[in-house]
Amino acid sequence: MTDLHSDCGSCAGLCCVELPFAKSADFAVDKPAGKPCVNLTGDYRCRIHDRLRESGYQGCVTFECFGAGQRVTQERLDVALFPLIRQLHELLWYLEEASRYGHAADLHKETETLAASPIIDPARISELRGRIGARLGEISAQVRGRAKEMRHDLAGAKLRGQDLRNVSLRGRLLIGADLRGADLRKADLLGADLRGADVRGADLRGALFLTRPQVAAARGDQGTQIDLDRPAHWR
Ligand code: SF4
């Protein structure tokens, strides 16, 4: 089984070298792909790891390689494959969750095979992503039963204490939404943008297709109920 949990200690800092970033609210400086970040040390550690947010590197806090970094490093693969394998590992993350509720083994196997290929065509990832998205949608509808769906974005929305159980928030913008104390159990959060969303005291247990980057981008606390690990900045 592919390891989908990042292990920075087994990686040569690939996300800090191979990926580009642009000066913005997420990054303090511009950096082109292939150039090591100025904060990367010679032994592939981040010298500002404990103060990324305060230093203007929020984008690093919310980045997740889903184990692609250590795989490329440990298997001595072409570093150019890193962004592609990262995308495939993210799809495997979704498929592993989907497999708990429905049939996704065929797509899981296909994705694993592509991730292990010496040459990966980005067009194949796009095509596969479309089929996986459709399957996740089917499984989500089965799990949620009543197929409630929010058809509009909810950036900045006041949803404090709302009953959002089983609601599909798939792909919705929830930037800065007030979700304090909201009940999001079995809500479909696939691709929902939770940057700055306030989930203090919210119940996210069993939320579908929720990932670590989404959680890291939100504002939670000890009262937030969640199946994933609680980000350090929530404590
Ligand atoms: S700030 Fe740290 S974690 Fe972010 S890219 Fe630079 S070295 Fe990596």
Coordinates of C-alpha atoms and ligand atoms in Angstrom, one line a residue:
M1 CA 0.0 0.0 0.0
T2 CA 1.4 3.4 -0.9
D3 CA 2.3 5.6 2.0
L4 CA 0.2 8.8 1.7
H5 CA 1.6 10.5 4.8
S6 CA 4.4 13.0 4.3
D7 CA 7.6 12.2 6.0
C8 CA 9.9 15.3 5.7
G9 CA 12.8 13.4 7.4
S10 CA 12.9 11.0 4.5
C11 CA 12.7 13.7 1.8
A12 CA 15.3 15.9 0.2
G13 CA 13.1 19.0 0.6
L14 CA 11.5 18.5 -2.8
C15 CA 8.6 20.8 -2.1
C16 CA 11.0 23.5 -1.1
V17 CA 13.1 23.1 -4.3
E18 CA 11.0 21.8 -7.1
L19 CA 7.8 23.8 -6.7
P20 CA 7.5 27.5 -7.6
F21 CA 5.7 30.1 -5.5
A22 CA 4.7 33.7 -6.0
K23 CA 4.8 36.5 -3.5
S24 CA 1.3 36.7 -2.1
A25 CA -0.7 36.3 1.1
D26 CA 0.7 32.7 1.1
F27 CA 4.4 33.4 0.4
A28 CA 6.7 36.2 1.4
V29 CA 8.8 36.0 -1.8
D30 CA 8.8 34.8 -5.4
K31 CA 10.6 31.5 -6.1
P32 CA 10.9 29.7 -9.4
A33 CA 10.6 25.9 -9.8
G34 CA 13.9 24.1 -9.3
K35 CA 15.5 26.8 -7.1
P36 CA 15.9 26.0 -3.4
C37 CA 14.0 28.2 -1.0
V38 CA 16.2 30.7 0.8
N39 CA 15.0 29.1 4.1
L40 CA 16.1 25.6 3.2
T41 CA 19.2 24.4 5.1
G42 CA 21.9 22.2 3.7
D43 CA 20.4 19.1 5.4
Y44 CA 16.9 19.8 3.9
R45 CA 15.4 21.4 7.0
C46 CA 13.4 24.6 7.1
R47 CA 15.1 27.1 9.3
I48 CA 11.8 28.9 10.0
H49 CA 9.7 25.8 10.5
D50 CA 8.4 26.9 13.9
R51 CA 7.4 30.4 12.7
L52 CA 6.2 29.9 9.1
R53 CA 2.9 31.7 9.6
E54 CA 4.4 34.7 11.3
S55 CA 7.1 34.8 8.6
G56 CA 4.6 35.0 5.7
Y57 CA 4.8 31.4 4.6
Q58 CA 1.2 30.3 5.2
G59 CA 1.4 28.4 1.9
C60 CA 4.0 26.1 3.4
V61 CA 1.7 25.4 6.4
T62 CA -1.1 24.2 4.2
F63 CA 1.0 22.3 1.7
E64 CA 0.8 18.5 1.8
C65 CA 2.7 16.2 -0.6
F66 CA 0.8 13.1 0.4
G67 CA 4.0 11.1 0.7
A68 CA 5.2 12.0 -2.9
G69 CA 8.4 13.7 -1.6
Q70 CA 9.8 10.8 0.3
R71 CA 8.8 8.4 -2.5
V72 CA 10.7 10.3 -5.2
T73 CA 13.6 10.8 -2.8
Q74 CA 13.8 7.2 -1.5
E75 CA 13.2 5.6 -4.9
R76 CA 15.6 8.0 -6.6
L77 CA 13.1 9.0 -9.2
D78 CA 13.4 11.9 -11.6
V79 CA 12.5 15.0 -9.5
A80 CA 10.4 16.2 -12.4
L81 CA 7.9 13.5 -11.5
F82 CA 7.4 15.0 -8.0
P83 CA 4.5 17.3 -8.9
L84 CA 2.8 14.6 -10.9
I85 CA 3.2 11.9 -8.3
R86 CA 1.9 14.3 -5.7
Q87 CA -1.3 14.7 -7.7
L88 CA -1.7 10.9 -8.0
H89 CA -1.1 10.4 -4.3
E90 CA -3.8 13.0 -3.5
L91 CA -6.2 11.0 -5.7
L92 CA -5.1 7.8 -3.9
W93 CA -6.0 9.6 -0.6
Y94 CA -9.5 10.2 -1.8
L95 CA -9.9 6.7 -3.2
E96 CA -8.8 5.1 0.0
E97 CA -11.5 6.9 1.8
A98 CA -14.0 6.1 -1.0
S99 CA -13.1 2.4 -0.6
R100 CA -14.5 2.4 2.9
Y101 CA -17.9 3.2 1.6
G102 CA -18.1 1.8 -2.0
H103 CA -16.3 0.3 -4.9
A104 CA -13.2 2.2 -5.8
A105 CA -10.6 -0.6 -6.0
D106 CA -10.4 -0.5 -9.8
L107 CA -9.6 3.2 -9.9
H108 CA -7.2 2.8 -7.0
K109 CA -5.2 0.2 -8.8
E110 CA -5.1 2.2 -12.0
T111 CA -3.9 5.2 -10.1
E112 CA -1.2 3.3 -8.2
T113 CA 0.0 1.8 -11.5
L114 CA 0.3 5.2 -13.1
A115 CA 2.1 6.6 -10.1
A116 CA 4.7 3.8 -10.5
S117 CA 5.3 4.4 -14.2
P118 CA 8.7 5.8 -15.2
I119 CA 6.9 8.3 -17.6
I120 CA 3.7 10.0 -16.5
D121 CA 1.6 11.9 -19.0
P122 CA -0.2 14.8 -17.3
A123 CA -3.1 14.3 -19.7
R124 CA -3.6 10.8 -18.3
I125 CA -3.9 12.3 -14.8
S126 CA -6.5 14.8 -16.0
E127 CA -8.5 12.0 -17.6
L128 CA -8.2 9.8 -14.5
R129 CA -9.1 12.7 -12.3
G130 CA -12.4 13.2 -14.2
R131 CA -13.4 9.5 -13.7
I132 CA -12.4 9.5 -10.1
G133 CA -14.4 12.7 -9.4
A134 CA -17.5 11.1 -10.9
R135 CA -17.0 8.0 -8.8
L136 CA -16.5 10.0 -5.6
G137 CA -19.6 11.9 -6.4
E138 CA -21.6 8.6 -6.7
I139 CA -20.2 7.3 -3.4
S140 CA -20.8 10.6 -1.7
A141 CA -24.5 10.6 -2.7
Q142 CA -24.9 7.0 -1.4
V143 CA -23.3 7.8 1.9
R144 CA -25.2 11.1 2.4
G145 CA -28.5 9.6 1.5
R146 CA -30.5 12.8 1.2
A147 CA -28.4 14.4 -1.6
K148 CA -28.5 18.0 -0.3
E149 CA -26.2 20.3 -2.2
M150 CA -25.1 23.9 -1.7
R151 CA -25.2 25.3 -5.2
H152 CA -23.5 28.6 -4.4
D153 CA -20.3 29.7 -2.8
L154 CA -20.3 30.6 0.9
A155 CA -17.3 32.8 1.3
G156 CA -17.7 34.8 4.5
A157 CA -21.1 33.2 5.1
K158 CA -22.6 33.3 8.6
L159 CA -23.2 29.6 9.3
R160 CA -22.6 29.5 13.0
G161 CA -24.3 26.5 14.7
Q162 CA -25.9 25.4 11.4
D163 CA -26.9 21.8 10.7
L164 CA -24.9 21.0 7.6
R165 CA -24.9 17.2 8.1
N166 CA -24.9 15.3 4.8
V167 CA -24.7 18.5 2.7
S168 CA -22.5 18.6 -0.3
L169 CA -20.2 21.5 -0.1
R170 CA -18.0 20.0 -2.9
G171 CA -15.8 22.6 -4.5
R172 CA -17.5 25.5 -2.7
L173 CA -15.6 28.6 -1.6
L174 CA -15.9 28.8 2.2
I175 CA -13.1 31.3 2.6
G176 CA -13.6 33.1 5.9
A177 CA -17.0 31.5 6.6
D178 CA -18.2 31.4 10.2
L179 CA -18.7 27.7 10.9
R180 CA -18.3 27.9 14.6
G181 CA -20.2 25.1 16.2
A182 CA -21.6 23.9 12.9
D183 CA -22.5 20.3 12.4
L184 CA -20.6 19.1 9.3
R185 CA -20.8 15.3 9.9
K186 CA -20.9 13.5 6.7
A187 CA -20.8 16.7 4.7
D188 CA -19.0 16.3 1.4
L189 CA -16.0 18.7 1.5
L190 CA -14.2 17.5 -1.6
G191 CA -12.1 20.4 -2.8
A192 CA -14.0 23.0 -0.6
D193 CA -11.8 26.0 0.0
L194 CA -11.7 26.4 3.8
R195 CA -9.0 29.1 4.0
G196 CA -9.6 31.2 7.1
A197 CA -12.9 29.4 7.7
D198 CA -13.7 29.5 11.5
V199 CA -14.4 25.9 12.5
R200 CA -13.9 26.4 16.2
G201 CA -16.3 24.0 18.0
A202 CA -17.5 22.5 14.8
D203 CA -18.1 18.8 14.3
L204 CA -16.2 17.5 11.3
R205 CA -16.3 13.9 12.2
G206 CA -17.0 11.7 9.2
A207 CA -16.8 14.7 6.8
L208 CA -16.2 13.2 3.4
F209 CA -13.0 13.8 1.4
L210 CA -11.5 16.3 3.9
T211 CA -7.7 16.6 3.6
R212 CA -5.0 17.8 5.8
P213 CA -4.3 21.0 3.7
Q214 CA -7.9 22.0 4.0
V215 CA -7.8 21.5 7.8
A216 CA -4.5 23.4 8.1
A217 CA -6.0 26.4 6.2
A218 CA -9.0 26.6 8.5
R219 CA -9.1 28.1 12.1
G220 CA -10.0 25.5 14.6
D221 CA -9.5 24.8 18.3
Q222 CA -9.6 22.1 20.9
G223 CA -13.4 22.1 20.6
T224 CA -13.3 21.2 16.9
Q225 CA -14.2 17.5 16.5
I226 CA -12.3 15.9 13.6
D227 CA -11.0 12.6 12.5
L228 CA -7.7 13.9 11.1
D229 CA -4.7 15.1 13.2
R230 CA -5.3 18.5 14.7
P231 CA -2.9 21.1 13.2
A232 CA -0.4 22.5 15.7
H233 CA -1.7 26.1 15.3
W234 CA -5.1 25.0 16.5
R235 CA -3.7 24.3 20.0
Ligands
SF4_1 S1 9.8 28.4 4.0 FE1 10.5 26.4 4.8 S2 8.9 24.9 4.3 FE2 8.5 26.7 3.1 S3 9.5 26.3 1.1 FE3 11.0 27.5 2.4 S4 12.2 25.9 3.4 FE4 10.4 24.9 2.6

